[in-house]
Amino acid sequence: MTGTTLRPQTAGLDAATRYIEANLMADLSVAELARVAGLSEFHFTRQFSARFGQSAIAFVRARRMQVAARALAMGDDRSLVELAFDLGFDSQEGFTRAFKRAFGVSPGRFRKGAAPLGSLEISMTATAVFQDNLTANPTPVRNGPLRLAGKVGYFPEEQKFMIPTLWNELFQSGEVKPGRVTYGACWGAGQERGMGYLAGVALADGEPVPEGLTLMEVAARTYLTFRLELSDGDIHPQILGASKAIWGELLPASGCSLANAPDLEFYPADFAPKAGKWIEYWVPVEA
């Protein structure tokens, strides 16, 4: 891995945040911001959320709320409905709900001095995601091809917590037998459908697809690989932390260009969610 030199993915996120600031009141979309960053929508979404702790659209909304709070604090004489329209809201009611969700007080009450400006600050800085039980292989490796059979689901950002249900369904199918490795595969499925995810088992060449499972064929590719050594305690926070560290810190610092292909989670044949076991993350990059 490289050091602290600014690399293409970091520069892309910086370009996107600058673009947001310059066009804050415009009708911004994930597709537009991803183009500015020079990333696919899927990769942009994962990197932005890992780096800033919220989606790009949530970041835009939070910045607009901060602008609104400052305007009200400085005695802006626009009516609330005018301010709402200028901030890109369809109605004063929608603006009021968003402002109160963000700050716990309505814009009308705030204008009358119901809360000090200092209490309305929103953090816009990148989150620290370093995780000391996660290591990166400094050299990309060639893996595959793979035939995976598993359970598939599609998850918008707010529903990703449901991904473990696919693993439950896979284990209930009876196809996770001793000595068989398993994989999680993630890919972009479009803004409305969110992220596609497959929890599956590896099939040998010519092996039939078990009934009730979906086949995914993954071409041989070059990957950056990361290993998470599990510690005692709940596995899910460790996986979440690893994902944030990989997408928020390690990939942007790698200097590699991400390939438009599924990224994989590799679970060894003797995997168990306890200390002494490990998971590998394979992120496809351009060779």
mmCIF file of C-alpha atoms in Angstrom:
data_model
loop_
_atom_site.group_PDB
_atom_site.id
_atom_site.type_symbol
_atom_site.label_atom_id
_atom_site.label_comp_id
_atom_site.label_asym_id
_atom_site.label_seq_id
_atom_site.Cartn_x
_atom_site.Cartn_y
_atom_site.Cartn_z
ATOM 1 C CA MET A 1 0.000 0.000 0.000
ATOM 2 C CA THR A 2 1.141 3.568 -0.572
ATOM 3 C CA GLY A 3 1.681 6.242 2.054
ATOM 4 C CA THR A 4 -0.137 9.526 2.535
ATOM 5 C CA THR A 5 0.197 10.878 -1.014
ATOM 6 C CA LEU A 6 -3.143 12.093 -2.418
ATOM 7 C CA ARG A 7 -4.349 9.376 -4.787
ATOM 8 C CA PRO A 8 -7.047 9.270 -7.498
ATOM 9 C CA GLN A 9 -9.911 7.958 -5.333
ATOM 10 C CA THR A 10 -9.222 10.465 -2.533
ATOM 11 C CA ALA A 11 -8.987 13.245 -5.097
ATOM 12 C CA GLY A 12 -12.284 12.069 -6.582
ATOM 13 C CA LEU A 13 -14.126 12.350 -3.271
ATOM 14 C CA ASP A 14 -12.557 15.756 -2.694
ATOM 15 C CA ALA A 15 -13.717 16.839 -6.157
ATOM 16 C CA ALA A 16 -17.242 15.629 -5.360
ATOM 17 C CA THR A 17 -17.422 17.548 -2.073
ATOM 18 C CA ARG A 18 -16.146 20.701 -3.785
ATOM 19 C CA TYR A 19 -18.781 20.228 -6.477
ATOM 20 C CA ILE A 20 -21.465 19.867 -3.789
ATOM 21 C CA GLU A 21 -20.370 23.143 -2.179
ATOM 22 C CA ALA A 22 -20.372 24.946 -5.530
ATOM 23 C CA ASN A 23 -23.813 23.589 -6.504
ATOM 24 C CA LEU A 24 -25.418 23.141 -3.104
ATOM 25 C CA MET A 25 -28.862 24.386 -4.118
ATOM 26 C CA ALA A 26 -28.951 22.436 -7.398
ATOM 27 C CA ASP A 27 -30.835 19.161 -7.889
ATOM 28 C CA LEU A 28 -27.825 16.909 -7.310
ATOM 29 C CA SER A 29 -27.888 13.171 -7.957
ATOM 30 C CA VAL A 30 -25.608 10.279 -7.042
ATOM 31 C CA ALA A 31 -24.946 9.634 -10.744
ATOM 32 C CA GLU A 32 -23.796 13.231 -11.262
ATOM 33 C CA LEU A 33 -21.547 13.216 -8.188
ATOM 34 C CA ALA A 34 -20.059 9.836 -9.164
ATOM 35 C CA ARG A 35 -19.158 11.242 -12.598
ATOM 36 C CA VAL A 36 -17.411 14.195 -10.934
ATOM 37 C CA ALA A 37 -15.498 11.773 -8.679
ATOM 38 C CA GLY A 38 -14.541 9.556 -11.616
ATOM 39 C CA LEU A 39 -16.070 6.468 -9.996
ATOM 40 C CA SER A 40 -18.981 4.155 -10.698
ATOM 41 C CA GLU A 41 -22.117 4.920 -8.678
ATOM 42 C CA PHE A 42 -21.549 1.768 -6.613
ATOM 43 C CA HIS A 43 -17.936 2.535 -5.765
ATOM 44 C CA PHE A 44 -18.667 6.217 -5.156
ATOM 45 C CA THR A 45 -21.539 5.395 -2.795
ATOM 46 C CA ARG A 46 -19.460 2.941 -0.764
ATOM 47 C CA GLN A 47 -16.423 5.201 -0.542
ATOM 48 C CA PHE A 48 -18.398 8.335 0.325
ATOM 49 C CA SER A 49 -20.450 6.627 3.053
ATOM 50 C CA ALA A 50 -17.363 4.991 4.568
ATOM 51 C CA ARG A 51 -15.379 8.229 4.480
ATOM 52 C CA PHE A 52 -18.024 10.635 5.758
ATOM 53 C CA GLY A 53 -20.346 8.392 7.759
ATOM 54 C CA GLN A 54 -23.409 9.227 5.646
ATOM 55 C CA SER A 55 -24.586 9.009 2.055
ATOM 56 C CA ALA A 56 -23.768 11.771 -0.416
ATOM 57 C CA ILE A 57 -27.418 12.868 -0.576
ATOM 58 C CA ALA A 58 -27.652 12.949 3.233
ATOM 59 C CA PHE A 59 -24.471 15.047 3.215
ATOM 60 C CA VAL A 60 -26.085 17.493 0.758
ATOM 61 C CA ARG A 61 -29.219 17.769 2.909
ATOM 62 C CA ALA A 62 -27.161 18.329 6.058
ATOM 63 C CA ARG A 63 -25.165 21.099 4.372
ATOM 64 C CA ARG A 64 -28.382 22.777 3.246
ATOM 65 C CA MET A 65 -29.689 22.647 6.797
ATOM 66 C CA GLN A 66 -26.486 24.226 8.044
ATOM 67 C CA VAL A 67 -26.825 27.027 5.470
ATOM 68 C CA ALA A 68 -30.442 27.556 6.546
ATOM 69 C CA ALA A 69 -29.489 27.733 10.226
ATOM 70 C CA ARG A 70 -26.784 30.292 9.556
ATOM 71 C CA ALA A 71 -29.122 32.377 7.404
ATOM 72 C CA LEU A 72 -31.757 32.451 10.145
ATOM 73 C CA ALA A 73 -29.162 33.213 12.809
ATOM 74 C CA MET A 74 -27.883 36.196 10.819
ATOM 75 C CA GLY A 75 -31.341 37.748 10.500
ATOM 76 C CA ASP A 76 -32.183 36.703 6.947
ATOM 77 C CA ASP A 77 -35.499 38.420 6.202
ATOM 78 C CA ARG A 78 -36.791 35.891 3.671
ATOM 79 C CA SER A 79 -40.000 34.149 4.640
ATOM 80 C CA LEU A 80 -39.692 30.492 5.584
ATOM 81 C CA VAL A 81 -41.456 29.449 2.397
ATOM 82 C CA GLU A 82 -38.992 31.508 0.309
ATOM 83 C CA LEU A 83 -36.053 30.020 2.181
ATOM 84 C CA ALA A 84 -37.496 26.523 1.686
ATOM 85 C CA PHE A 85 -37.783 27.006 -2.097
ATOM 86 C CA ASP A 86 -34.306 28.544 -2.322
ATOM 87 C CA LEU A 87 -32.903 25.470 -0.534
ATOM 88 C CA GLY A 88 -34.542 23.125 -3.027
ATOM 89 C CA PHE A 89 -37.552 22.003 -0.962
ATOM 90 C CA ASP A 90 -40.971 21.596 -2.559
ATOM 91 C CA SER A 91 -42.788 23.118 0.406
ATOM 92 C CA GLN A 92 -42.312 24.940 3.682
ATOM 93 C CA GLU A 93 -43.656 21.873 5.497
ATOM 94 C CA GLY A 94 -40.945 19.647 4.055
ATOM 95 C CA PHE A 95 -38.257 22.164 4.981
ATOM 96 C CA THR A 96 -39.607 22.506 8.518
ATOM 97 C CA ARG A 97 -39.649 18.723 9.054
ATOM 98 C CA ALA A 98 -36.075 18.369 7.768
ATOM 99 C CA PHE A 99 -34.810 21.269 9.896
ATOM 100 C CA LYS A 100 -36.439 19.905 13.042
ATOM 101 C CA ARG A 101 -35.063 16.394 12.370
ATOM 102 C CA ALA A 102 -31.584 17.840 12.002
ATOM 103 C CA PHE A 103 -31.588 20.214 14.961
ATOM 104 C CA GLY A 104 -34.517 19.365 17.223
ATOM 105 C CA VAL A 105 -36.169 22.760 16.815
ATOM 106 C CA SER A 106 -38.336 24.261 14.059
ATOM 107 C CA PRO A 107 -36.873 27.027 11.869
ATOM 108 C CA GLY A 108 -39.558 29.413 13.118
ATOM 109 C CA ARG A 109 -38.639 28.827 16.762
ATOM 110 C CA PHE A 110 -34.947 29.016 15.957
ATOM 111 C CA ARG A 111 -35.454 32.363 14.223
ATOM 112 C CA LYS A 112 -36.957 33.594 17.506
ATOM 113 C CA GLY A 113 -33.837 32.518 19.421
ATOM 114 C CA ALA A 114 -34.997 29.111 20.678
ATOM 115 C CA ALA A 115 -31.525 27.572 20.214
ATOM 116 C CA PRO A 116 -27.961 28.948 20.016
ATOM 117 C CA LEU A 117 -26.180 28.584 16.693
ATOM 118 C CA GLY A 118 -23.396 26.596 18.320
ATOM 119 C CA SER A 119 -25.827 23.762 19.067
ATOM 120 C CA LEU A 120 -26.725 23.484 15.391
ATOM 121 C CA GLU A 121 -23.308 22.650 13.977
ATOM 122 C CA ILE A 122 -23.134 19.508 11.824
ATOM 123 C CA SER A 123 -19.849 17.647 11.403
ATOM 124 C CA MET A 124 -18.767 17.494 7.761
ATOM 125 C CA THR A 125 -15.376 15.919 8.353
ATOM 126 C CA ALA A 126 -14.233 12.465 7.349
ATOM 127 C CA THR A 127 -14.669 9.802 10.007
ATOM 128 C CA ALA A 128 -11.702 7.902 11.443
ATOM 129 C CA VAL A 129 -12.063 4.247 10.479
ATOM 130 C CA PHE A 130 -8.662 2.677 11.245
ATOM 131 C CA GLN A 131 -8.933 -0.898 12.476
ATOM 132 C CA ASP A 132 -5.820 -2.652 13.797
ATOM 133 C CA ASN A 133 -7.028 -6.224 13.163
ATOM 134 C CA LEU A 134 -7.297 -5.523 9.426
ATOM 135 C CA THR A 135 -4.270 -5.989 7.154
ATOM 136 C CA ALA A 136 -3.801 -5.275 3.464
ATOM 137 C CA ASN A 137 -1.840 -7.335 0.980
ATOM 138 C CA PRO A 138 0.436 -4.754 -0.685
ATOM 139 C CA THR A 139 0.398 -6.605 -4.004
ATOM 140 C CA PRO A 140 -2.746 -7.205 -6.104
ATOM 141 C CA VAL A 141 -3.453 -10.902 -6.753
ATOM 142 C CA ARG A 142 -5.244 -12.816 -9.503
ATOM 143 C CA ASN A 143 -8.203 -14.936 -8.342
ATOM 144 C CA GLY A 144 -10.923 -16.872 -10.135
ATOM 145 C CA PRO A 145 -12.794 -17.707 -12.199
ATOM 146 C CA LEU A 146 -15.554 -18.678 -9.769
ATOM 147 C CA ARG A 147 -18.970 -20.291 -9.946
ATOM 148 C CA LEU A 148 -21.068 -19.251 -6.969
ATOM 149 C CA ALA A 149 -24.522 -20.485 -6.036
ATOM 150 C CA GLY A 150 -26.481 -18.707 -3.366
ATOM 151 C CA LYS A 151 -29.274 -16.537 -2.088
ATOM 152 C CA VAL A 152 -29.603 -13.087 -3.660
ATOM 153 C CA GLY A 153 -31.145 -9.863 -2.360
ATOM 154 C CA TYR A 154 -31.149 -6.137 -3.133
ATOM 155 C CA PHE A 155 -30.662 -3.609 -0.373
ATOM 156 C CA PRO A 156 -31.006 0.182 -0.372
ATOM 157 C CA GLU A 157 -28.687 1.930 2.082
ATOM 158 C CA GLU A 158 -31.202 1.880 4.937
ATOM 159 C CA GLN A 159 -31.847 -1.875 4.548
ATOM 160 C CA LYS A 160 -28.299 -3.244 4.455
ATOM 161 C CA PHE A 161 -28.707 -4.486 8.019
ATOM 162 C CA MET A 162 -30.903 -7.236 6.510
ATOM 163 C CA ILE A 163 -28.035 -8.856 4.567
ATOM 164 C CA PRO A 164 -27.434 -11.506 7.302
ATOM 165 C CA THR A 165 -30.905 -12.907 6.500
ATOM 166 C CA LEU A 166 -29.470 -14.181 3.193
ATOM 167 C CA TRP A 167 -26.816 -16.125 5.089
ATOM 168 C CA ASN A 168 -29.509 -17.625 7.312
ATOM 169 C CA GLU A 169 -31.401 -18.745 4.206
ATOM 170 C CA LEU A 170 -28.227 -20.234 2.706
ATOM 171 C CA PHE A 171 -27.438 -22.257 5.832
ATOM 172 C CA GLN A 172 -31.047 -23.432 6.007
ATOM 173 C CA SER A 173 -30.708 -24.747 2.433
ATOM 174 C CA GLY A 174 -28.237 -27.373 3.681
ATOM 175 C CA GLU A 175 -25.649 -26.550 0.992
ATOM 176 C CA VAL A 176 -22.988 -25.246 3.397
ATOM 177 C CA LYS A 177 -21.275 -28.561 4.047
ATOM 178 C CA PRO A 178 -17.994 -29.237 5.905
ATOM 179 C CA GLY A 179 -14.979 -28.349 3.763
ATOM 180 C CA ARG A 180 -16.935 -26.004 1.487
ATOM 181 C CA VAL A 181 -15.846 -22.365 1.259
ATOM 182 C CA THR A 182 -18.423 -19.613 1.107
ATOM 183 C CA TYR A 183 -18.464 -16.169 -0.492
ATOM 184 C CA GLY A 184 -20.364 -12.937 -0.206
ATOM 185 C CA ALA A 185 -20.582 -10.979 -3.464
ATOM 186 C CA CYS A 186 -21.533 -7.271 -3.641
ATOM 187 C CA TRP A 187 -22.367 -5.221 -6.721
ATOM 188 C CA GLY A 188 -24.160 -2.040 -7.686
ATOM 189 C CA ALA A 189 -27.766 -2.632 -8.709
ATOM 190 C CA GLY A 190 -28.812 0.952 -9.421
ATOM 191 C CA GLN A 191 -29.866 3.803 -7.192
ATOM 192 C CA GLU A 192 -33.416 2.536 -6.561
ATOM 193 C CA ARG A 193 -32.558 -1.113 -5.919
ATOM 194 C CA GLY A 194 -29.436 -0.291 -3.966
ATOM 195 C CA MET A 195 -26.708 -2.896 -3.559
ATOM 196 C CA GLY A 196 -26.985 -6.444 -4.832
ATOM 197 C CA TYR A 197 -25.659 -9.143 -2.524
ATOM 198 C CA LEU A 198 -25.205 -12.902 -2.906
ATOM 199 C CA ALA A 199 -24.464 -15.221 0.025
ATOM 200 C CA GLY A 200 -23.203 -18.358 -1.662
ATOM 201 C CA VAL A 201 -21.064 -21.464 -1.907
ATOM 202 C CA ALA A 202 -18.358 -22.188 -4.479
ATOM 203 C CA LEU A 203 -19.253 -24.788 -7.113
ATOM 204 C CA ALA A 204 -16.790 -26.979 -8.990
ATOM 205 C CA ASP A 205 -16.722 -26.857 -12.795
ATOM 206 C CA GLY A 206 -19.754 -28.695 -14.128
ATOM 207 C CA GLU A 207 -21.348 -29.062 -10.694
ATOM 208 C CA PRO A 208 -25.121 -28.491 -10.952
ATOM 209 C CA VAL A 209 -26.703 -25.507 -9.231
ATOM 210 C CA PRO A 210 -28.603 -26.703 -6.147
ATOM 211 C CA GLU A 211 -32.353 -26.188 -6.262
ATOM 212 C CA GLY A 212 -33.432 -22.858 -4.839
ATOM 213 C CA LEU A 213 -30.061 -21.162 -5.334
ATOM 214 C CA THR A 214 -29.024 -18.612 -7.970
ATOM 215 C CA LEU A 215 -25.872 -19.038 -10.074
ATOM 216 C CA MET A 216 -23.318 -16.221 -10.354
ATOM 217 C CA GLU A 217 -20.276 -16.663 -12.569
ATOM 218 C CA VAL A 218 -17.330 -14.420 -11.702
ATOM 219 C CA ALA A 219 -14.548 -14.036 -14.256
ATOM 220 C CA ALA A 220 -10.895 -14.271 -13.249
ATOM 221 C CA ARG A 221 -9.821 -10.837 -12.033
ATOM 222 C CA THR A 222 -7.102 -8.905 -10.264
ATOM 223 C CA TYR A 223 -7.980 -7.996 -6.680
ATOM 224 C CA LEU A 224 -6.646 -6.009 -3.786
ATOM 225 C CA THR A 225 -7.095 -8.267 -0.779
ATOM 226 C CA PHE A 226 -7.604 -7.434 2.898
ATOM 227 C CA ARG A 227 -7.727 -9.840 5.849
ATOM 228 C CA LEU A 228 -9.817 -9.280 8.968
ATOM 229 C CA GLU A 229 -8.636 -11.298 11.982
ATOM 230 C CA LEU A 230 -11.667 -11.756 14.208
ATOM 231 C CA SER A 231 -11.479 -10.999 17.908
ATOM 232 C CA ASP A 232 -13.806 -12.080 20.703
ATOM 233 C CA GLY A 233 -17.237 -10.500 20.609
ATOM 234 C CA ASP A 234 -19.943 -9.799 18.063
ATOM 235 C CA ILE A 235 -18.792 -10.360 14.475
ATOM 236 C CA HIS A 236 -21.091 -7.755 12.887
ATOM 237 C CA PRO A 237 -19.426 -4.592 14.300
ATOM 238 C CA GLN A 238 -16.061 -6.013 13.222
ATOM 239 C CA ILE A 239 -17.309 -6.543 9.667
ATOM 240 C CA LEU A 240 -18.824 -3.054 9.589
ATOM 241 C CA GLY A 241 -15.586 -1.537 10.848
ATOM 242 C CA ALA A 242 -13.545 -3.442 8.263
ATOM 243 C CA SER A 243 -15.817 -2.275 5.448
ATOM 244 C CA LYS A 244 -15.465 1.349 6.553
ATOM 245 C CA ALA A 245 -11.694 1.049 6.858
ATOM 246 C CA ILE A 246 -11.312 -0.582 3.441
ATOM 247 C CA TRP A 247 -13.580 1.799 1.537
ATOM 248 C CA GLY A 248 -12.877 4.904 3.570
ATOM 249 C CA GLU A 249 -9.097 4.685 4.022
ATOM 250 C CA LEU A 250 -7.226 1.785 2.433
ATOM 251 C CA LEU A 251 -8.664 1.842 -1.073
ATOM 252 C CA PRO A 252 -8.377 5.619 -1.512
ATOM 253 C CA ALA A 253 -4.731 5.381 -0.386
ATOM 254 C CA SER A 254 -3.900 2.418 -2.651
ATOM 255 C CA GLY A 255 -3.449 4.324 -5.906
ATOM 256 C CA CYS A 256 -5.350 1.555 -7.743
ATOM 257 C CA SER A 257 -8.214 2.130 -10.157
ATOM 258 C CA LEU A 258 -11.312 0.168 -9.160
ATOM 259 C CA ALA A 259 -12.789 -2.227 -11.715
ATOM 260 C CA ASN A 260 -16.514 -2.293 -12.432
ATOM 261 C CA ALA A 261 -17.107 -5.795 -11.098
ATOM 262 C CA PRO A 262 -18.438 -7.439 -7.916
ATOM 263 C CA ASP A 263 -16.255 -7.310 -4.837
ATOM 264 C CA LEU A 264 -16.084 -10.481 -2.759
ATOM 265 C CA GLU A 265 -15.942 -11.630 0.843
ATOM 266 C CA PHE A 266 -14.087 -14.947 1.198
ATOM 267 C CA TYR A 267 -14.869 -17.231 4.148
ATOM 268 C CA PRO A 268 -12.532 -20.274 4.494
ATOM 269 C CA ALA A 269 -13.878 -23.788 4.801
ATOM 270 C CA ASP A 270 -13.293 -23.886 8.564
ATOM 271 C CA PHE A 271 -14.749 -20.428 9.136
ATOM 272 C CA ALA A 272 -16.488 -19.738 12.423
ATOM 273 C CA PRO A 273 -17.469 -16.342 13.830
ATOM 274 C CA LYS A 274 -15.040 -16.370 16.755
ATOM 275 C CA ALA A 275 -11.528 -15.289 17.667
ATOM 276 C CA GLY A 276 -8.760 -17.022 15.716
ATOM 277 C CA LYS A 277 -10.743 -17.067 12.473
ATOM 278 C CA TRP A 278 -10.542 -14.633 9.600
ATOM 279 C CA ILE A 279 -12.342 -13.190 6.569
ATOM 280 C CA GLU A 280 -10.751 -11.910 3.349
ATOM 281 C CA TYR A 281 -12.145 -9.053 1.260
ATOM 282 C CA TRP A 282 -11.337 -9.049 -2.464
ATOM 283 C CA VAL A 283 -11.826 -5.729 -4.239
ATOM 284 C CA PRO A 284 -11.458 -5.845 -8.053
ATOM 285 C CA VAL A 285 -8.951 -3.398 -9.553
ATOM 286 C CA GLU A 286 -7.681 -2.699 -13.037
ATOM 287 C CA ALA A 287 -4.680 -4.898 -13.794
#
